[in-house]
PDB file of C-alpha atoms in Angstrom:
ATOM      1  CA  MET H 111     -14.114 -13.115  -5.277  1.00  0.00           C
ATOM      2  CA  GLY H 112     -13.621  -9.430  -4.022  1.00  0.00           C
ATOM      3  CA  LEU H 113     -13.248  -7.902  -0.573  1.00  0.00           C
ATOM      4  CA  ALA H 114     -16.799  -7.957   1.452  1.00  0.00           C
ATOM      5  CA  LEU H 115     -18.377  -4.332   2.277  1.00  0.00           C
ATOM      6  CA  LYS H 116     -18.923  -3.891   6.111  1.00  0.00           C
ATOM      7  CA  ASP H 117     -22.377  -2.532   5.023  1.00  0.00           C
ATOM      8  CA  ALA H 118     -24.262  -0.132   2.708  1.00  0.00           C
ATOM      9  CA  GLU H 119     -23.699   2.889   5.224  1.00  0.00           C
ATOM     10  CA  TYR H 120     -21.547   5.947   4.433  1.00  0.00           C
ATOM     11  CA  HIS H 121     -18.613   6.156   6.950  1.00  0.00           C
ATOM     12  CA  CYS H 122     -15.921   8.379   7.852  1.00  0.00           C
ATOM     13  CA  TYR H 123     -12.753   8.386   9.907  1.00  0.00           C
ATOM     14  CA  GLY H 124     -14.704   9.448  13.128  1.00  0.00           C
ATOM     15  CA  ASP H 125     -16.798   6.271  12.645  1.00  0.00           C
ATOM     16  CA  TYR H 126     -13.437   4.169  12.045  1.00  0.00           C
ATOM     17  CA  LEU H 127     -12.098   5.320  15.376  1.00  0.00           C
ATOM     18  CA  ARG H 128     -15.081   3.925  17.182  1.00  0.00           C
ATOM     19  CA  TRP H 129     -15.107   0.509  15.919  1.00  0.00           C
ATOM     20  CA  ALA H 130     -14.084  -2.132  18.135  1.00  0.00           C
ATOM     21  CA  ASP H 131     -13.078  -4.279  15.198  1.00  0.00           C
ATOM     22  CA  ASN H 132     -10.868  -2.099  12.977  1.00  0.00           C
ATOM     23  CA  ASN H 133     -10.322  -4.780  10.219  1.00  0.00           C
ATOM     24  CA  TYR H 134     -11.502  -2.535   7.634  1.00  0.00           C
ATOM     25  CA  GLU H 135     -10.240   0.220   5.202  1.00  0.00           C
ATOM     26  CA  LEU H 136     -12.296   3.195   4.211  1.00  0.00           C
ATOM     27  CA  ILE H 137     -12.693   4.023   0.418  1.00  0.00           C
ATOM     28  CA  ASP H 138     -14.768   7.147  -0.348  1.00  0.00           C
ATOM     29  CA  GLY H 139     -16.839   6.133   2.597  1.00  0.00           C
ATOM     30  CA  GLU H 140     -17.208   2.649   1.892  1.00  0.00           C
ATOM     31  CA  ALA H 141     -15.727   0.119   4.663  1.00  0.00           C
ATOM     32  CA  TYR H 142     -14.322  -2.843   3.040  1.00  0.00           C
ATOM     33  CA  PHE H 143     -13.400  -6.045   5.106  1.00  0.00           C
ATOM     34  CA  MET H 144      -9.624  -6.841   5.055  1.00  0.00           C
ATOM     35  CA  ALA H 145      -8.388 -10.031   4.127  1.00  0.00           C
ATOM     36  CA  PRO H 146      -7.707 -12.475   6.928  1.00  0.00           C
ATOM     37  CA  ALA H 147      -4.031 -12.868   8.228  1.00  0.00           C
ATOM     38  CA  PRO H 148      -1.615 -12.764   5.330  1.00  0.00           C
ATOM     39  CA  ASN H 149       0.011 -16.232   4.281  1.00  0.00           C
ATOM     40  CA  LEU H 150       3.804 -16.609   4.622  1.00  0.00           C
ATOM     41  CA  GLU H 151       4.606 -15.639   1.085  1.00  0.00           C
ATOM     42  CA  HIS H 152       2.874 -12.319   1.719  1.00  0.00           C
ATOM     43  CA  GLN H 153       4.655 -11.838   4.922  1.00  0.00           C
ATOM     44  CA  GLU H 154       8.085 -12.949   3.197  1.00  0.00           C
ATOM     45  CA  VAL H 155       7.641 -10.109   0.689  1.00  0.00           C
ATOM     46  CA  ALA H 156       6.201  -7.177   2.698  1.00  0.00           C
ATOM     47  CA  GLY H 157       8.959  -8.032   5.424  1.00  0.00           C
ATOM     48  CA  ASP H 158      11.761  -8.287   3.137  1.00  0.00           C
ATOM     49  CA  VAL H 159      10.879  -5.246   1.115  1.00  0.00           C
ATOM     50  CA  TYR H 160      10.237  -3.143   4.242  1.00  0.00           C
ATOM     51  CA  PHE H 161      13.802  -4.286   5.808  1.00  0.00           C
ATOM     52  CA  GLN H 162      15.470  -3.292   2.416  1.00  0.00           C
ATOM     53  CA  LEU H 163      13.886  -0.132   2.403  1.00  0.00           C
ATOM     54  CA  ARG H 164      14.703   0.585   6.111  1.00  0.00           C
ATOM     55  CA  SER H 165      18.072   0.032   5.639  1.00  0.00           C
ATOM     56  CA  ALA H 166      18.216   1.918   2.484  1.00  0.00           C
ATOM     57  CA  LEU H 167      16.644   5.131   3.971  1.00  0.00           C
ATOM     58  CA  VAL H 168      18.803   5.180   7.176  1.00  0.00           C
ATOM     59  CA  GLY H 169      19.931   8.807   7.758  1.00  0.00           C
ATOM     60  CA  LYS H 170      17.734  10.171   4.950  1.00  0.00           C
ATOM     61  CA  LYS H 171      14.569  12.304   5.145  1.00  0.00           C
ATOM     62  CA  CYS H 172      12.099   9.458   3.746  1.00  0.00           C
ATOM     63  CA  ARG H 173      10.747   6.847   6.277  1.00  0.00           C
ATOM     64  CA  ALA H 174       9.463   3.393   5.566  1.00  0.00           C
ATOM     65  CA  PHE H 175       6.401   1.951   7.430  1.00  0.00           C
ATOM     66  CA  ILE H 176       4.795  -1.579   7.203  1.00  0.00           C
ATOM     67  CA  ALA H 177       1.235  -2.507   7.892  1.00  0.00           C
ATOM     68  CA  PRO H 178      -0.831  -2.053  10.053  1.00  0.00           C
ATOM     69  CA  ILE H 179      -0.506   1.624   9.810  1.00  0.00           C
ATOM     70  CA  ASP H 180      -3.464   4.048   8.813  1.00  0.00           C
ATOM     71  CA  VAL H 181      -3.045   6.117   5.874  1.00  0.00           C
ATOM     72  CA  ARG H 182      -5.516   8.797   5.801  1.00  0.00           C
ATOM     73  CA  LEU H 183      -6.142  10.333   2.222  1.00  0.00           C
ATOM     74  CA  PRO H 184      -8.276  13.518   2.896  1.00  0.00           C
ATOM     75  CA  GLN H 185      -9.832  15.712   0.173  1.00  0.00           C
ATOM     76  CA  GLU H 186      -8.600  19.511   0.420  1.00  0.00           C
ATOM     77  CA  ASP H 187      -9.542  21.148   3.762  1.00  0.00           C
ATOM     78  CA  GLU H 188     -11.403  18.188   4.818  1.00  0.00           C
ATOM     79  CA  ALA H 189     -11.656  17.837   8.718  1.00  0.00           C
ATOM     80  CA  GLU H 190      -9.853  14.876  10.471  1.00  0.00           C
ATOM     81  CA  GLU H 191     -13.216  13.320  11.601  1.00  0.00           C
ATOM     82  CA  SER H 192     -14.767  13.669   8.088  1.00  0.00           C
ATOM     83  CA  ILE H 193     -12.024  12.045   6.074  1.00  0.00           C
ATOM     84  CA  ASN H 194     -13.658   9.196   4.114  1.00  0.00           C
ATOM     85  CA  THR H 195     -10.653   7.333   3.004  1.00  0.00           C
ATOM     86  CA  VAL H 196      -8.261   5.340   5.371  1.00  0.00           C
ATOM     87  CA  VAL H 197      -6.282   2.432   3.820  1.00  0.00           C
ATOM     88  CA  GLN H 198      -3.392   0.234   5.279  1.00  0.00           C
ATOM     89  CA  PRO H 199      -1.164  -0.556   2.360  1.00  0.00           C
ATOM     90  CA  ASP H 200       1.357  -3.438   3.046  1.00  0.00           C
ATOM     91  CA  VAL H 201       4.594  -1.262   2.716  1.00  0.00           C
ATOM     92  CA  LEU H 202       4.996   2.493   2.140  1.00  0.00           C
ATOM     93  CA  VAL H 203       7.291   5.245   2.023  1.00  0.00           C
ATOM     94  CA  VAL H 204       6.886   9.031   3.179  1.00  0.00           C
ATOM     95  CA  CYS H 205       9.351  11.543   2.534  1.00  0.00           C
ATOM     96  CA  ASP H 206       7.136  14.756   4.099  1.00  0.00           C
ATOM     97  CA  SER H 207       7.515  14.433   7.884  1.00  0.00           C
ATOM     98  CA  ASN H 208       4.317  17.020   7.878  1.00  0.00           C
ATOM     99  CA  LYS H 209       2.238  13.915   6.895  1.00  0.00           C
ATOM    100  CA  LEU H 210       3.248  11.956  10.023  1.00  0.00           C
ATOM    101  CA  ASP H 211       1.468  12.184  13.383  1.00  0.00           C
ATOM    102  CA  ARG H 212       0.718   9.736  16.070  1.00  0.00           C
ATOM    103  CA  ARG H 213      -2.307   8.306  14.477  1.00  0.00           C
ATOM    104  CA  GLY H 214      -0.055   7.440  11.157  1.00  0.00           C
ATOM    105  CA  VAL H 215      -0.112   9.018   7.930  1.00  0.00           C
ATOM    106  CA  CYS H 216      -2.131  11.860   6.630  1.00  0.00           C
ATOM    107  CA  GLY H 217      -1.745  12.557   2.861  1.00  0.00           C
ATOM    108  CA  ALA H 218      -0.337  10.464   0.107  1.00  0.00           C
ATOM    109  CA  PRO H 219       2.791   8.418   0.574  1.00  0.00           C
ATOM    110  CA  ASP H 220       5.410   8.842  -2.039  1.00  0.00           C
ATOM    111  CA  TRP H 221       5.675   5.267  -2.679  1.00  0.00           C
ATOM    112  CA  ILE H 222       3.303   2.147  -1.901  1.00  0.00           C
ATOM    113  CA  LEU H 223       3.619  -1.505  -2.146  1.00  0.00           C
ATOM    114  CA  GLU H 224       0.851  -4.003  -2.020  1.00  0.00           C
ATOM    115  CA  VAL H 225       1.485  -7.646  -2.046  1.00  0.00           C
ATOM    116  CA  LEU H 226      -1.205  -9.495  -4.135  1.00  0.00           C
ATOM    117  CA  SER H 227      -3.481 -12.274  -2.809  1.00  0.00           C
ATOM    118  CA  PRO H 228      -6.497 -14.061  -4.695  1.00  0.00           C
ATOM    119  CA  LEU H 229      -8.939 -12.410  -2.495  1.00  0.00           C
ATOM    120  CA  THR H 230      -7.435  -8.842  -2.663  1.00  0.00           C
ATOM    121  CA  ALA H 231      -6.031  -8.705  -6.261  1.00  0.00           C
ATOM    122  CA  SER H 232      -8.835  -6.964  -7.934  1.00  0.00           C
ATOM    123  CA  HIS H 233      -9.269  -4.799  -5.243  1.00  0.00           C
ATOM    124  CA  ASP H 234      -5.499  -3.634  -5.253  1.00  0.00           C
ATOM    125  CA  GLN H 235      -5.203  -3.617  -8.819  1.00  0.00           C
ATOM    126  CA  ILE H 236      -8.412  -1.472  -9.665  1.00  0.00           C
ATOM    127  CA  LYS H 237      -9.682   0.292  -6.744  1.00  0.00           C
ATOM    128  CA  LYS H 238      -6.610   1.052  -4.966  1.00  0.00           C
ATOM    129  CA  ARG H 239      -4.762   2.040  -8.003  1.00  0.00           C
ATOM    130  CA  GLU H 240      -7.306   4.609  -8.869  1.00  0.00           C
ATOM    131  CA  LEU H 241      -7.510   5.851  -5.304  1.00  0.00           C
ATOM    132  CA  TYR H 242      -3.592   6.188  -5.206  1.00  0.00           C
ATOM    133  CA  GLU H 243      -3.428   7.893  -8.702  1.00  0.00           C
ATOM    134  CA  CYS H 244      -6.208  10.329  -7.563  1.00  0.00           C
ATOM    135  CA  HIS H 245      -4.455  11.256  -4.445  1.00  0.00           C
ATOM    136  CA  GLY H 246      -1.046  11.601  -5.880  1.00  0.00           C
ATOM    137  CA  VAL H 247       0.871   8.863  -4.817  1.00  0.00           C
ATOM    138  CA  ARG H 248       4.074   9.251  -6.869  1.00  0.00           C
ATOM    139  CA  GLU H 249       4.633   5.486  -7.399  1.00  0.00           C
ATOM    140  CA  TYR H 250       2.843   2.334  -6.832  1.00  0.00           C
ATOM    141  CA  TRP H 251       4.194  -1.326  -6.828  1.00  0.00           C
ATOM    142  CA  LEU H 252       2.163  -4.323  -7.259  1.00  0.00           C
ATOM    143  CA  ILE H 253       4.001  -7.722  -6.262  1.00  0.00           C
ATOM    144  CA  HIS H 254       2.362 -11.041  -7.500  1.00  0.00           C
ATOM    145  CA  PRO H 255       4.400 -13.483  -5.429  1.00  0.00           C
ATOM    146  CA  MET H 256       2.888 -16.711  -7.054  1.00  0.00           C
ATOM    147  CA  ASP H 257       3.852 -15.187 -10.558  1.00  0.00           C
ATOM    148  CA  ARG H 258       7.067 -13.821  -9.555  1.00  0.00           C
ATOM    149  CA  VAL H 259       5.978 -10.553 -11.303  1.00  0.00           C
ATOM    150  CA  LEU H 260       6.196  -6.778 -10.134  1.00  0.00           C
ATOM    151  CA  THR H 261       3.833  -4.126 -11.742  1.00  0.00           C
ATOM    152  CA  VAL H 262       4.927  -0.615 -11.377  1.00  0.00           C
ATOM    153  CA  TYR H 263       2.646   2.431 -11.723  1.00  0.00           C
ATOM    154  CA  ARG H 264       4.514   6.025 -11.891  1.00  0.00           C
ATOM    155  CA  LEU H 265       2.611   9.290 -11.623  1.00  0.00           C
ATOM    156  CA  GLN H 266       3.367  11.595 -14.685  1.00  0.00           C
ATOM    157  CA  ASN H 267       0.942  14.828 -14.909  1.00  0.00           C
ATOM    158  CA  GLY H 268      -1.467  13.585 -12.290  1.00  0.00           C
ATOM    159  CA  GLU H 269      -2.016  10.140 -14.088  1.00  0.00           C
ATOM    160  CA  TYR H 270      -0.486   6.706 -14.095  1.00  0.00           C
ATOM    161  CA  GLY H 271       0.402   5.790 -17.585  1.00  0.00           C
ATOM    162  CA  LYS H 272       1.026   2.429 -18.731  1.00  0.00           C
ATOM    163  CA  ALA H 273       2.360  -0.006 -16.281  1.00  0.00           C
ATOM    164  CA  ASP H 274       6.103  -1.297 -16.527  1.00  0.00           C
ATOM    165  CA  ILE H 275       5.988  -5.113 -15.833  1.00  0.00           C
ATOM    166  CA  PHE H 276       9.348  -6.957 -14.240  1.00  0.00           C
ATOM    167  CA  GLU H 277      10.184 -10.309 -13.229  1.00  0.00           C
ATOM    168  CA  LEU H 278      11.369 -10.683  -9.739  1.00  0.00           C
ATOM    169  CA  THR H 279      14.922 -11.166 -10.702  1.00  0.00           C
ATOM    170  CA  GLY H 280      18.063  -9.119  -9.874  1.00  0.00           C
ATOM    171  CA  SER H 281      16.965  -5.669  -8.547  1.00  0.00           C
ATOM    172  CA  THR H 282      14.445  -2.913  -9.224  1.00  0.00           C
ATOM    173  CA  ALA H 283      15.092   0.671  -8.611  1.00  0.00           C
ATOM    174  CA  ILE H 284      12.321   2.768  -6.966  1.00  0.00           C
ATOM    175  CA  SER H 285      12.405   5.746  -9.076  1.00  0.00           C
ATOM    176  CA  VAL H 286      11.160   8.269  -6.466  1.00  0.00           C
ATOM    177  CA  LEU H 287      13.800   7.403  -4.119  1.00  0.00           C
ATOM    178  CA  ASP H 288      17.270   8.115  -5.306  1.00  0.00           C
ATOM    179  CA  GLY H 289      19.636   5.263  -5.076  1.00  0.00           C
ATOM    180  CA  VAL H 290      17.129   2.756  -3.746  1.00  0.00           C
ATOM    181  CA  LEU H 291      16.901  -0.717  -5.153  1.00  0.00           C
ATOM    182  CA  ILE H 292      15.005  -3.712  -4.157  1.00  0.00           C
ATOM    183  CA  GLU H 293      17.053  -6.870  -4.588  1.00  0.00           C
ATOM    184  CA  TRP H 294      14.619 -10.001  -5.377  1.00  0.00           C
ATOM    185  CA  ASP H 295      17.075 -12.941  -5.762  1.00  0.00           C
ATOM    186  CA  ASP H 296      17.331 -13.853  -2.041  1.00  0.00           C
ATOM    187  CA  LEU H 297      13.763 -13.091  -1.447  1.00  0.00           C
ATOM    188  CA  VAL H 298      12.551 -15.319  -4.012  1.00  0.00           C
ATOM    189  CA  SER H 299      14.684 -18.126  -3.073  1.00  0.00           C
ATOM    190  CA  ARG H 300      12.755 -18.240   0.022  1.00  0.00           C
ATOM    191  CA  LEU H 301       9.261 -18.361  -1.464  1.00  0.00           C
ATOM    192  CA  PRO H 302       7.333 -21.485  -1.929  1.00  0.00           C
ATOM    193  CA  ALA H 303       7.342 -22.969  -5.675  1.00  0.00           C
ATOM    194  CA  ALA H 304       4.060 -21.790  -7.436  1.00  0.00           C
ATOM    195  CA  ASP H 305       2.903 -25.353  -7.189  1.00  0.00           C
ATOM    196  CA  GLU H 306       3.221 -25.949  -3.490  1.00  0.00           C
TER     197      GLU H 306
END
């Protein structure tokens, strides 16, 4: 099962700003209804990773954010209201302060994490991976909390090559952030068992 489309209409950021219920992401003008409130696993993973990042980035130019925050991904020279792609990654890092404004982020973050759920897995692994690659997100992480697996895509020559896959044990370095590691053992110990 995938995420439902709002309708068959083409939408832009100007439309998005007028919707009373902003529970959507825009990708190439299509509005996708976002999943219902995340489960406890999702919140544990996203919250813990954000906390570790925020602590690791104190005093550095890069800043960590957690959803909900709008990330607008414009085409070159696209007017603000005409932007047709607005997403809300679970956790992200932006190192260029020129991409930050009161509405959120305008331009590709340096690093993005999506926590997978059965409802969003194919959307995050296919549509968003292609989107983030196209817009130049330097590193994209997908966490499969039930399987305790991390999939990492790194941008090289404008493309994501073959993914690296890790177990959620020990620690994993974020290659685009010098000296930043995400520690897994304490986090994983708090997650429900896969059969619960």
